[in-house]
Short mmCIF file of C-alpha atoms in Angstrom, two decimals:
data_model
loop_
_atom_site.label_atom_id
_atom_site.label_comp_id
_atom_site.label_asym_id
_atom_site.label_seq_id
_atom_site.Cartn_x
_atom_site.Cartn_y
_atom_site.Cartn_z
CA MET T 150 106.25 120.57 121.43
CA GLN T 151 108.61 118.15 123.21
CA LEU T 152 108.43 120.08 126.52
CA LYS T 153 104.64 120.23 126.31
CA ARG T 154 104.49 116.47 125.74
CA ILE T 155 106.85 115.76 128.64
CA PHE T 156 104.80 118.01 130.91
CA ARG T 157 101.53 116.25 129.99
CA HIS T 158 103.08 112.86 130.76
CA LEU T 159 104.50 114.04 134.08
CA ILE T 160 101.48 115.97 135.33
CA LEU T 161 98.72 113.39 134.93
CA PRO T 162 98.57 110.87 137.78
CA HIS T 163 99.01 107.18 136.97
CA TRP T 164 95.59 106.23 138.36
CA TRP T 165 93.62 108.20 135.77
CA VAL T 166 94.02 105.32 133.30
CA ARG T 167 91.52 103.35 135.41
CA ARG T 168 88.90 106.04 134.76
CA VAL T 169 89.12 105.32 131.05
CA PHE T 170 89.53 101.55 131.41
CA PRO T 171 87.63 100.58 134.59
CA PRO T 172 87.65 96.99 135.89
CA ASP T 173 84.39 96.14 134.12
CA LEU T 174 85.80 97.13 130.72
CA LEU T 175 89.03 95.25 131.42
CA ARG T 176 86.99 92.11 132.16
CA ARG T 177 85.02 92.56 128.92
CA VAL T 178 88.23 92.94 126.93
CA GLU T 179 89.73 89.85 128.57
CA GLN T 180 86.58 87.84 127.80
CA ALA T 181 86.64 89.04 124.20
CA ILE T 182 90.28 87.97 123.85
CA THR T 183 89.54 84.55 125.36
CA ALA T 184 86.59 84.04 122.98
CA SER T 185 88.66 85.30 120.06
CA GLU T 186 91.55 82.96 120.70
CA SER T 187 89.23 79.94 120.79
CA ALA T 188 88.46 80.64 117.10
CA HIS T 189 92.03 80.88 115.80
CA ARG T 190 95.66 80.02 116.51
CA GLY T 191 96.77 83.62 117.04
CA GLU T 192 97.57 85.38 120.29
CA LEU T 193 96.31 88.83 121.29
CA ARG T 194 97.68 91.25 123.89
CA VAL T 195 96.17 94.60 124.81
CA VAL T 196 98.33 97.14 126.63
CA VAL T 197 96.95 100.43 127.91
CA GLU T 198 99.48 103.02 129.02
CA GLY T 199 98.92 106.49 130.39
CA ASN T 200 102.29 107.99 131.20
CA LEU T 201 105.36 106.96 129.24
CA PRO T 202 108.44 106.17 131.32
CA LEU T 203 110.67 109.23 131.77
CA PRO T 204 113.69 107.83 129.86
CA GLY T 205 111.51 107.27 126.80
CA LEU T 206 110.01 110.73 127.09
CA LEU T 207 113.41 112.37 127.31
CA ARG T 208 114.62 110.68 124.15
CA GLY T 209 111.37 111.49 122.31
CA GLN T 210 110.13 107.92 122.08
CA SER T 211 107.10 107.62 119.80
CA ALA T 212 104.05 105.53 120.55
CA ARG T 213 105.13 103.19 117.73
CA ALA T 214 108.60 102.72 119.23
CA ARG T 215 107.07 102.05 122.66
CA ALA T 216 104.68 99.49 121.14
CA ILE T 217 107.58 97.68 119.48
CA GLU T 218 109.49 97.72 122.77
CA LEU T 219 106.51 96.19 124.61
CA PHE T 220 105.96 93.66 121.80
CA SER T 221 109.44 92.37 122.58
CA GLN T 222 109.30 92.66 126.37
CA LEU T 223 105.96 90.83 126.59
CA ARG T 224 107.20 88.18 124.15
CA VAL T 225 104.29 88.62 121.75
CA TRP T 226 106.79 87.82 118.98
CA ASP T 227 107.46 84.43 120.56
CA THR T 228 104.30 82.56 119.53
CA ALA T 229 104.62 79.19 117.85
CA GLU T 230 103.12 80.31 114.53
CA ASN T 231 104.33 83.93 114.52
CA SER T 232 100.72 85.03 114.89
CA GLY T 233 100.93 87.34 117.90
CA VAL T 234 99.28 90.77 117.82
CA LEU T 235 99.86 93.60 120.29
CA ILE T 236 97.31 96.41 120.53
CA TYR T 237 98.97 99.34 122.30
CA LEU T 238 96.94 102.30 123.54
CA GLN T 239 98.97 105.37 124.51
CA LEU T 240 96.33 107.49 126.21
CA ILE T 241 98.16 110.77 126.82
CA ASP T 242 99.44 111.02 123.25
CA ARG T 243 96.09 109.68 122.00
CA ARG T 244 97.71 107.08 119.79
CA VAL T 245 96.87 103.49 118.98
CA GLU T 246 99.53 101.22 117.56
CA ILE T 247 99.27 97.60 116.49
CA VAL T 248 102.37 95.48 116.17
CA ALA T 249 101.83 92.12 114.51
CA ASP T 250 104.22 89.22 114.21
CA ARG T 251 105.47 88.35 110.75
CA GLY T 252 103.15 85.37 110.24
CA ILE T 253 99.92 87.34 110.38
CA ASP T 254 101.41 90.62 109.15
CA ALA T 255 102.51 88.99 105.88
CA ARG T 256 98.93 87.91 105.26
CA VAL T 257 96.99 91.10 106.06
CA GLY T 258 99.51 93.94 105.65
CA GLN T 259 100.06 97.33 107.20
CA GLU T 260 97.01 98.92 105.57
CA PHE T 261 94.74 96.61 107.57
CA TRP T 262 96.50 97.42 110.87
CA ASP T 263 96.44 101.16 110.15
CA GLY T 264 92.71 100.99 109.43
CA VAL T 265 92.00 99.24 112.72
CA CYS T 266 94.12 101.82 114.58
CA ARG T 267 92.35 104.78 112.98
CA GLN T 268 88.93 103.23 113.72
CA MET T 269 89.90 102.85 117.37
CA GLU T 270 91.23 106.41 117.57
CA GLY T 271 87.95 107.70 116.12
CA ALA T 272 85.91 105.84 118.73
CA PHE T 273 88.25 107.03 121.48
CA ARG T 274 87.91 110.67 120.32
CA ALA T 275 84.16 110.20 120.75
CA GLY T 276 84.81 108.90 124.28
CA ASP T 277 83.80 105.32 123.47
CA PHE T 278 86.76 103.28 124.64
CA ALA T 279 84.72 100.10 125.10
CA GLU T 280 83.22 100.04 121.62
CA GLY T 281 86.48 101.09 119.95
CA THR T 282 88.47 98.35 121.67
CA LEU T 283 85.89 95.60 121.22
CA ARG T 284 85.33 96.45 117.53
CA ALA T 285 89.07 96.29 116.92
CA LEU T 286 89.25 92.89 118.60
CA THR T 287 86.42 91.69 116.34
CA ALA T 288 88.20 92.86 113.18
CA ILE T 289 91.50 91.29 114.24
CA THR T 290 89.71 88.08 115.23
CA GLU T 291 88.26 87.78 111.72
CA ALA T 292 91.69 88.26 110.15
CA LEU T 293 93.25 85.66 112.45
CA ARG T 294 90.34 83.25 111.94
CA THR T 295 90.78 83.54 108.17
CA HIS T 296 94.53 82.97 108.16
CA PHE T 297 95.08 80.89 111.32
CA PRO T 298 91.81 79.01 111.98
CA ALA T 299 91.62 76.90 115.12
CA SER T 300 92.37 73.25 114.56
CA GLY T 301 93.27 70.52 116.97
CA GLU T 302 95.35 71.61 119.93
CA ASN T 303 95.20 75.35 120.49
CA PRO T 304 97.31 76.32 123.53
CA ASN T 305 96.97 79.76 125.09
CA GLU T 306 100.54 81.08 124.86
CA LEU T 307 99.96 84.57 126.34
CA THR T 308 97.73 85.87 129.08
CA ASP T 309 94.38 87.22 127.89
CA ALA T 310 94.16 89.92 130.56
CA PRO T 311 94.82 93.47 129.33
CA LEU T 312 97.87 95.11 130.87
CA LEU T 313 97.63 98.59 132.37
CA LEU T 314 100.91 100.43 132.68
#
């Protein structure tokens, strides 16, 4: 299985990610994040990755481990109220992972994040990347609005633009 996975990651060209997440969808996701963050004090990041980096592939890095690595690299953990959320889409492995900072995670729990991930994966299996992503952002927005409602100053600590790797 490992060789098959490595081959899939090496054979598909990097540009194919744009077929699944074209510029129009990326703009819609960015707008949804901007609107979301005006309603709460959390921070959202969406990362879409096609091919995993070769070193990670060779050591059998899981989508979850890659999401945690990106959570750190992109400093999603470094928000003032520990309310950062990373949505990581690993397209070749067909996995969705959500990594949430301890402030919001303590309030909603892993079952909530797993449910959002599975909902997204179901929509993606049906080929509906837009609806799956936007529905997930809506669900996460409601959780953040409940536990970290906007009040007073609400700085934007992370970029709202999705990141394609």
